[in-house]
JSON list of C-alpha atoms in Angstrom, two decimals:
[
{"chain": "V", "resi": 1, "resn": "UNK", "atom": "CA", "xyz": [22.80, -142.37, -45.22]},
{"chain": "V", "resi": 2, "resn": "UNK", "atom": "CA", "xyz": [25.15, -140.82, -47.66]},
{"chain": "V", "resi": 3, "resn": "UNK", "atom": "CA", "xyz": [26.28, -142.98, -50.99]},
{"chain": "V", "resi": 4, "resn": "UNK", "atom": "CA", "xyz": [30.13, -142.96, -51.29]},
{"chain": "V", "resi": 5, "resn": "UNK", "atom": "CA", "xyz": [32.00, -143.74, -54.48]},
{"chain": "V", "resi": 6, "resn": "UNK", "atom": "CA", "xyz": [33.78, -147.68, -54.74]},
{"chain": "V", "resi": 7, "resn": "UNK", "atom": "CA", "xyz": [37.23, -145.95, -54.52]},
{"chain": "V", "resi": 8, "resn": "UNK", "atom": "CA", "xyz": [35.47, -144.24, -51.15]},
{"chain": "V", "resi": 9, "resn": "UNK", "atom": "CA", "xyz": [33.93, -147.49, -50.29]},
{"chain": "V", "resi": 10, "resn": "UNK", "atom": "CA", "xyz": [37.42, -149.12, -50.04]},
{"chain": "V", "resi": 11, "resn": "UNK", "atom": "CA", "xyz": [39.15, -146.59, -48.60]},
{"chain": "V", "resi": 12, "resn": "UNK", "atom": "CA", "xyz": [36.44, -146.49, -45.66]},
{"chain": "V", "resi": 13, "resn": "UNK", "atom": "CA", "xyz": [36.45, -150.66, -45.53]},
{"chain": "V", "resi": 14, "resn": "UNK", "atom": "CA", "xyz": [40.18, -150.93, -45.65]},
{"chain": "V", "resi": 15, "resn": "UNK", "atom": "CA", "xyz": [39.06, -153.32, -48.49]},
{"chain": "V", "resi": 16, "resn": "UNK", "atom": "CA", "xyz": [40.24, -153.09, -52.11]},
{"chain": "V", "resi": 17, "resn": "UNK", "atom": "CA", "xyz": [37.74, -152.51, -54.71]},
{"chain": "V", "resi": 18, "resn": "UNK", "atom": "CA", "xyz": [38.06, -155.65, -56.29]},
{"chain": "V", "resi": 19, "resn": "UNK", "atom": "CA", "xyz": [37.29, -157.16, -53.08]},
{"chain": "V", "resi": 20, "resn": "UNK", "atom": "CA", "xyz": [33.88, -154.72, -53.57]},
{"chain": "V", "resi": 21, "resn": "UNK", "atom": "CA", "xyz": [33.29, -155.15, -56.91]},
{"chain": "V", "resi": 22, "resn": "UNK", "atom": "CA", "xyz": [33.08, -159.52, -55.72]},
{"chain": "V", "resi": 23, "resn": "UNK", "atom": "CA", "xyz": [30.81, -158.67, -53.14]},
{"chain": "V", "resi": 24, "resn": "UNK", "atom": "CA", "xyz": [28.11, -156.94, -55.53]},
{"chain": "V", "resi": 25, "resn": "UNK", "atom": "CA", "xyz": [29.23, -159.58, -58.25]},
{"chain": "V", "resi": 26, "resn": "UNK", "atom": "CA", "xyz": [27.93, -162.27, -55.49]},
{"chain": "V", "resi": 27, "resn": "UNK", "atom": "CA", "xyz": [25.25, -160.61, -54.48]},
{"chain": "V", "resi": 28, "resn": "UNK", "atom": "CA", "xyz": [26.33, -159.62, -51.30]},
{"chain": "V", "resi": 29, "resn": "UNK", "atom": "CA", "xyz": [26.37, -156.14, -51.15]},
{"chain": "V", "resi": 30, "resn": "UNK", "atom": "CA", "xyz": [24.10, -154.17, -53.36]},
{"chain": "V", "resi": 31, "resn": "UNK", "atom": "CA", "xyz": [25.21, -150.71, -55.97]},
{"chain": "V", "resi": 32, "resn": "UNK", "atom": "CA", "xyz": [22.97, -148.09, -57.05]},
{"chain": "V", "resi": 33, "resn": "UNK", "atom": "CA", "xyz": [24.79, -145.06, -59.82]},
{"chain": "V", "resi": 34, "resn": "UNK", "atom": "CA", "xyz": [23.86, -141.58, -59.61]},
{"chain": "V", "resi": 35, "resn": "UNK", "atom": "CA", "xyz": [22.38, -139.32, -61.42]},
{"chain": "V", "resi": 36, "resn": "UNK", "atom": "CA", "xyz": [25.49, -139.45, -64.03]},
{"chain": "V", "resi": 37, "resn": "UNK", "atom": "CA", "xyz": [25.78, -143.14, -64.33]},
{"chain": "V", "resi": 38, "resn": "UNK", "atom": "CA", "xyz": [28.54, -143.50, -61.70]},
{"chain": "V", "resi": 39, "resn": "UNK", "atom": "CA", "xyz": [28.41, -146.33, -59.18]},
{"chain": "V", "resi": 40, "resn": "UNK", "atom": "CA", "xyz": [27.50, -146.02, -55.73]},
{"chain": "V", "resi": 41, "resn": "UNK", "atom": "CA", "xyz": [27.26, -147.21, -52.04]},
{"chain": "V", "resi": 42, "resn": "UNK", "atom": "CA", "xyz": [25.10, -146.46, -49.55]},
{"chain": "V", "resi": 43, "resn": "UNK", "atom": "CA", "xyz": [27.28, -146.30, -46.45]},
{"chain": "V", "resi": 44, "resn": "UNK", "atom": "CA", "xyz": [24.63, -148.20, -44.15]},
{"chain": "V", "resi": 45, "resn": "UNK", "atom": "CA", "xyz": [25.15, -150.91, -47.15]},
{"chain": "V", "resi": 46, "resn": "UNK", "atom": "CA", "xyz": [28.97, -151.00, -46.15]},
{"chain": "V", "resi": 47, "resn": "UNK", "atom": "CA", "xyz": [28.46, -151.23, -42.45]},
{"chain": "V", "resi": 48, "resn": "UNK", "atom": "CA", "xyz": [25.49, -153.77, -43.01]},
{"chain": "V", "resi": 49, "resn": "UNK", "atom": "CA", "xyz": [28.25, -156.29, -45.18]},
{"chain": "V", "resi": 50, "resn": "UNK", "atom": "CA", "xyz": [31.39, -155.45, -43.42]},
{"chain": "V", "resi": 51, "resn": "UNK", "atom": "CA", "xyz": [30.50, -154.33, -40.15]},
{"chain": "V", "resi": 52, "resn": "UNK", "atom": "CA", "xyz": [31.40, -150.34, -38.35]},
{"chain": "V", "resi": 53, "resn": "UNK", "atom": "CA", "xyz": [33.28, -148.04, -40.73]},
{"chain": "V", "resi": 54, "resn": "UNK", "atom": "CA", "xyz": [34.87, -144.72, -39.74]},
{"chain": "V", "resi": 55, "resn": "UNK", "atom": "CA", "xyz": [32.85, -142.39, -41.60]},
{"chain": "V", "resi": 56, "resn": "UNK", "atom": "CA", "xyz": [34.91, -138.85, -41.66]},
{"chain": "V", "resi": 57, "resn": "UNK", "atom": "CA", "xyz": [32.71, -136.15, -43.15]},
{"chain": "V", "resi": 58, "resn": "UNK", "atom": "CA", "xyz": [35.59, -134.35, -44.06]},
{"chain": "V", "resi": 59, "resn": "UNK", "atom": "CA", "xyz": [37.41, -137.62, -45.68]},
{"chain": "V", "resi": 60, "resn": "UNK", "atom": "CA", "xyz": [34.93, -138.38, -47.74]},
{"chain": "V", "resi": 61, "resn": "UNK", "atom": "CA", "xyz": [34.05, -134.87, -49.07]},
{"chain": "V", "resi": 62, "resn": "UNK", "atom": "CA", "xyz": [35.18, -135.48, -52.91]},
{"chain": "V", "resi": 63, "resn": "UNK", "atom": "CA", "xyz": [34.67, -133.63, -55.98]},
{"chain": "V", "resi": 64, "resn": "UNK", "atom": "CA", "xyz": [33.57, -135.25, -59.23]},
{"chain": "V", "resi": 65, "resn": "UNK", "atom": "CA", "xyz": [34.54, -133.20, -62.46]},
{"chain": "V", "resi": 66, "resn": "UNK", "atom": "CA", "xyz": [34.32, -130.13, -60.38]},
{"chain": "V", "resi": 67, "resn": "UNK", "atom": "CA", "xyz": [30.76, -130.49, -61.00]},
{"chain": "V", "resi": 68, "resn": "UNK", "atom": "CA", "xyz": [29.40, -130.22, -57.27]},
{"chain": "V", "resi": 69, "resn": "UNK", "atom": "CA", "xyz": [30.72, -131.45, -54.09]},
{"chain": "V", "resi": 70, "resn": "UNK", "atom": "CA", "xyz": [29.45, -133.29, -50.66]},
{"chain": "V", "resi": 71, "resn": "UNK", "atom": "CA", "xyz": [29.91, -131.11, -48.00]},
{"chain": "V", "resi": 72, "resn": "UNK", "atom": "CA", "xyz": [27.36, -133.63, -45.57]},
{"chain": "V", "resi": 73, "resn": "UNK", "atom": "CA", "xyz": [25.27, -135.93, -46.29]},
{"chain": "V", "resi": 74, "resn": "UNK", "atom": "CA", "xyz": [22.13, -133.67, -46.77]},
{"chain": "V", "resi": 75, "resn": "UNK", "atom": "CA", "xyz": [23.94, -130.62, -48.03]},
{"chain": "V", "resi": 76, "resn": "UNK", "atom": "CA", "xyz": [24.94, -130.94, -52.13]},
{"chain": "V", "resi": 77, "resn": "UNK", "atom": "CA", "xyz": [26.23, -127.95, -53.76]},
{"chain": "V", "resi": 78, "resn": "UNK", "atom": "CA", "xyz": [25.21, -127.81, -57.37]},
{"chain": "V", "resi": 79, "resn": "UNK", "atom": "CA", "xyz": [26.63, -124.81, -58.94]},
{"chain": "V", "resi": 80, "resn": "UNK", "atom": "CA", "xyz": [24.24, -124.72, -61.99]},
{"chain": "V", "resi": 81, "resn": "UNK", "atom": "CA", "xyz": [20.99, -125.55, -59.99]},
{"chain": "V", "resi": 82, "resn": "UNK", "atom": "CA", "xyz": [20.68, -122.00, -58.64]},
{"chain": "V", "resi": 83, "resn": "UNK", "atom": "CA", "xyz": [18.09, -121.13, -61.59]},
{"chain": "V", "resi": 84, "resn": "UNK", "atom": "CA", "xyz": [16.22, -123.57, -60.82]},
{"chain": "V", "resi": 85, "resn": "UNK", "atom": "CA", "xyz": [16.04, -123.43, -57.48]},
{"chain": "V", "resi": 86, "resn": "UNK", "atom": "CA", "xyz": [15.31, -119.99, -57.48]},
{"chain": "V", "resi": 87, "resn": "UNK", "atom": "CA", "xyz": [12.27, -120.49, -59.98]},
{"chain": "V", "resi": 88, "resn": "UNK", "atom": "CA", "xyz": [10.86, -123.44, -57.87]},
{"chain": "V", "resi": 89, "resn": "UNK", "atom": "CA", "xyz": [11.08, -121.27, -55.00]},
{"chain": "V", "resi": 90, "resn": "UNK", "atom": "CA", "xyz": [9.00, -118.08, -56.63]},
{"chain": "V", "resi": 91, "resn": "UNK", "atom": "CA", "xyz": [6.26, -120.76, -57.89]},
{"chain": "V", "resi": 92, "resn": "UNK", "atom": "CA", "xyz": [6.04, -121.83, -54.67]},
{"chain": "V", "resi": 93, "resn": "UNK", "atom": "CA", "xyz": [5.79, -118.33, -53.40]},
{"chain": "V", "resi": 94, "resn": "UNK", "atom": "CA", "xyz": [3.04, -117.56, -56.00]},
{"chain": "V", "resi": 95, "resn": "UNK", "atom": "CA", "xyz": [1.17, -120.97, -55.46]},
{"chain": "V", "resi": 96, "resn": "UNK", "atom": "CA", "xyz": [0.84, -120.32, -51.24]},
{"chain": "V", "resi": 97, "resn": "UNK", "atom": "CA", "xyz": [-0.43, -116.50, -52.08]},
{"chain": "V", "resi": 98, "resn": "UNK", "atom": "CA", "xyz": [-3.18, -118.51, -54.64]},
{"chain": "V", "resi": 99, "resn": "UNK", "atom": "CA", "xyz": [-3.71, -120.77, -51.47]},
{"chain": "V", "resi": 100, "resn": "UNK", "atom": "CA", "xyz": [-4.48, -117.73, -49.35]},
{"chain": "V", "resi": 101, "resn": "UNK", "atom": "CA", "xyz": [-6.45, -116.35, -51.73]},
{"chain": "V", "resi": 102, "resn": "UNK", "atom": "CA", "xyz": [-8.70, -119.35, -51.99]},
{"chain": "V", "resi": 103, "resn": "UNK", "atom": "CA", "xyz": [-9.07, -119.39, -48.10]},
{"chain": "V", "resi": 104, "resn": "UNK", "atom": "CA", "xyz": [-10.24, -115.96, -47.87]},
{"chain": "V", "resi": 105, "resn": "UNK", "atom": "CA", "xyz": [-12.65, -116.59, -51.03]},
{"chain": "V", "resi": 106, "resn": "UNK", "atom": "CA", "xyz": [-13.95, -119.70, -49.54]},
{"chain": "V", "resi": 107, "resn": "UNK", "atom": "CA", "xyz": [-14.17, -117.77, -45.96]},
{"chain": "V", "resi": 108, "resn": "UNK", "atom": "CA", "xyz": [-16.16, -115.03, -47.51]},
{"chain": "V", "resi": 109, "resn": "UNK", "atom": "CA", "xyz": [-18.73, -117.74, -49.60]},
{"chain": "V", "resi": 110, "resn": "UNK", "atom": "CA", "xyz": [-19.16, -119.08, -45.77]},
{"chain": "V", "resi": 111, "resn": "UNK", "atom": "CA", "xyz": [-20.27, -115.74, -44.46]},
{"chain": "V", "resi": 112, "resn": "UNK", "atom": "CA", "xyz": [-22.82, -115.15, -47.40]},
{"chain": "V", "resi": 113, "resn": "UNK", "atom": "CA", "xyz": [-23.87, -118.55, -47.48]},
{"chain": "V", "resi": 114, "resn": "UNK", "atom": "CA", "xyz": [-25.05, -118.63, -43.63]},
{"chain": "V", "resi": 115, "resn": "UNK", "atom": "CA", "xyz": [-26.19, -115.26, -43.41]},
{"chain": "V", "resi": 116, "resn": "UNK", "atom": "CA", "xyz": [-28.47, -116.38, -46.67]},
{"chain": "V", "resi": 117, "resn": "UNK", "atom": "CA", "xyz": [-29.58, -118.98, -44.20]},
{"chain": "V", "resi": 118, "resn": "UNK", "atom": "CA", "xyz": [-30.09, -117.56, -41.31]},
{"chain": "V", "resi": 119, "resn": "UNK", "atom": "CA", "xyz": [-32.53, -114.58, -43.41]},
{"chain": "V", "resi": 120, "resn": "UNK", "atom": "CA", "xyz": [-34.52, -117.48, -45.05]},
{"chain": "V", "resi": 121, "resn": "UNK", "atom": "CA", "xyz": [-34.91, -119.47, -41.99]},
{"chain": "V", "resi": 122, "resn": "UNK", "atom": "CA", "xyz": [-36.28, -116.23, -40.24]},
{"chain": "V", "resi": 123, "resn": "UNK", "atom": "CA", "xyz": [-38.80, -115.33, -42.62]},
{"chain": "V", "resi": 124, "resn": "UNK", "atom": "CA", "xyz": [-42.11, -114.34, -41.73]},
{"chain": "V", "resi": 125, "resn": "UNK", "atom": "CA", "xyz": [-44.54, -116.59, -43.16]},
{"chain": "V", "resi": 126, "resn": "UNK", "atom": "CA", "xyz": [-46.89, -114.89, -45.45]},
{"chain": "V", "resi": 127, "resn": "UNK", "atom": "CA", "xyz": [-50.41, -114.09, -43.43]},
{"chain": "V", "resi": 128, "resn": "UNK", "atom": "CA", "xyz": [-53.23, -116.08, -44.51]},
{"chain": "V", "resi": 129, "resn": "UNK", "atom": "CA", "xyz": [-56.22, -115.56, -43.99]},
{"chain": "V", "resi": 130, "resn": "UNK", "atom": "CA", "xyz": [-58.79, -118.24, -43.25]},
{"chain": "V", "resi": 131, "resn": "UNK", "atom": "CA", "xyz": [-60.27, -118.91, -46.21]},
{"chain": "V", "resi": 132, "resn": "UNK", "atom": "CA", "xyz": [-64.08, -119.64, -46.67]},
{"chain": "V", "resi": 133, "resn": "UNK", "atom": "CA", "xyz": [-65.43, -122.31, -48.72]},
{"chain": "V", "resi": 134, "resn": "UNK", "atom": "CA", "xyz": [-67.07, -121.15, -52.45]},
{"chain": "V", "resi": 135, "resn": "UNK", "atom": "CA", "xyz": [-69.80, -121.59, -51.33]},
{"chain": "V", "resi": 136, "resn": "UNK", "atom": "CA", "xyz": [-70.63, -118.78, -48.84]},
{"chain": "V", "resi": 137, "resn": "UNK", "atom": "CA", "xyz": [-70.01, -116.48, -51.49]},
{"chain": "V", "resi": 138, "resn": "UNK", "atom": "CA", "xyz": [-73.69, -117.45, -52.31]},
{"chain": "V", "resi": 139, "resn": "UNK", "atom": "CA", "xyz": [-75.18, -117.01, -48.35]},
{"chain": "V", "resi": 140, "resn": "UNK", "atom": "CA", "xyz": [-74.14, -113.49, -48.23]}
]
């Protein structure tokens, strides 16, 4: 589910927030922060303590310090992630071609490795022939 700000959280309740803030104080509802410290609800949270809430997407879009906004709750903009992202995405890029690479190698050590077999398992024997005893070297 998406987390939602305590000023969100009340707004969506129709509760105040010191109402919220007595619930987590009691133990009844539970608070988690984000990545910047800030406290936050998980909306199932709010619907498992008071019940249905009308969850707007567009109501509870909100912007913190213009740092990066909820557009859904799987889609987070972050402005200065782009970088990042975009290095991620060309080591992933190089780690699948390293992948393939290994495949083939490993295919091609397959090939050599049974046709190795199958040329020792068909090789002639070496001809012997019967061998006398030592000692008719002497009845000759």
């Amino acid at each position: 589910m998406t987390l939602v700000s305590i000023s969100e959280a009340a707004r969506l309740t129709k509760r105040s927030r010191t109402t919220i803030y007595r619930y987590r104080d009691e133990g009844k509802i539970s608070i988690s922060s984000d990545h910047q410290g800030n406290p936050m609800i998980d909306t199932s949270e709010l619907m498992r303590v008071f019940g249905p809430i009308s969850l707007d997407i567009t109501e509870h879009s909100h912007e913190q310090d213009g740092e990066h906004r909820v557009t859904d709750e799987n889609d987070t903009v972050h402005p200065g992630k782009t970088t990042e992202n975009a290095l991620l995405r060309e080591s992933v890029r190089r780690l699948e071609t390293a992948l393939e690479e290994a495949k083939q190698r490993e295919a091609w050590l397959q090939g050599q490795m049974e046709r190795l077999t199958v040329l020792l398992t068909h090789a002639n024997p070496p001809s012997q022939a019967p061998h006398a005893p030592w000692w008719k070297f002497w009845s000759q």
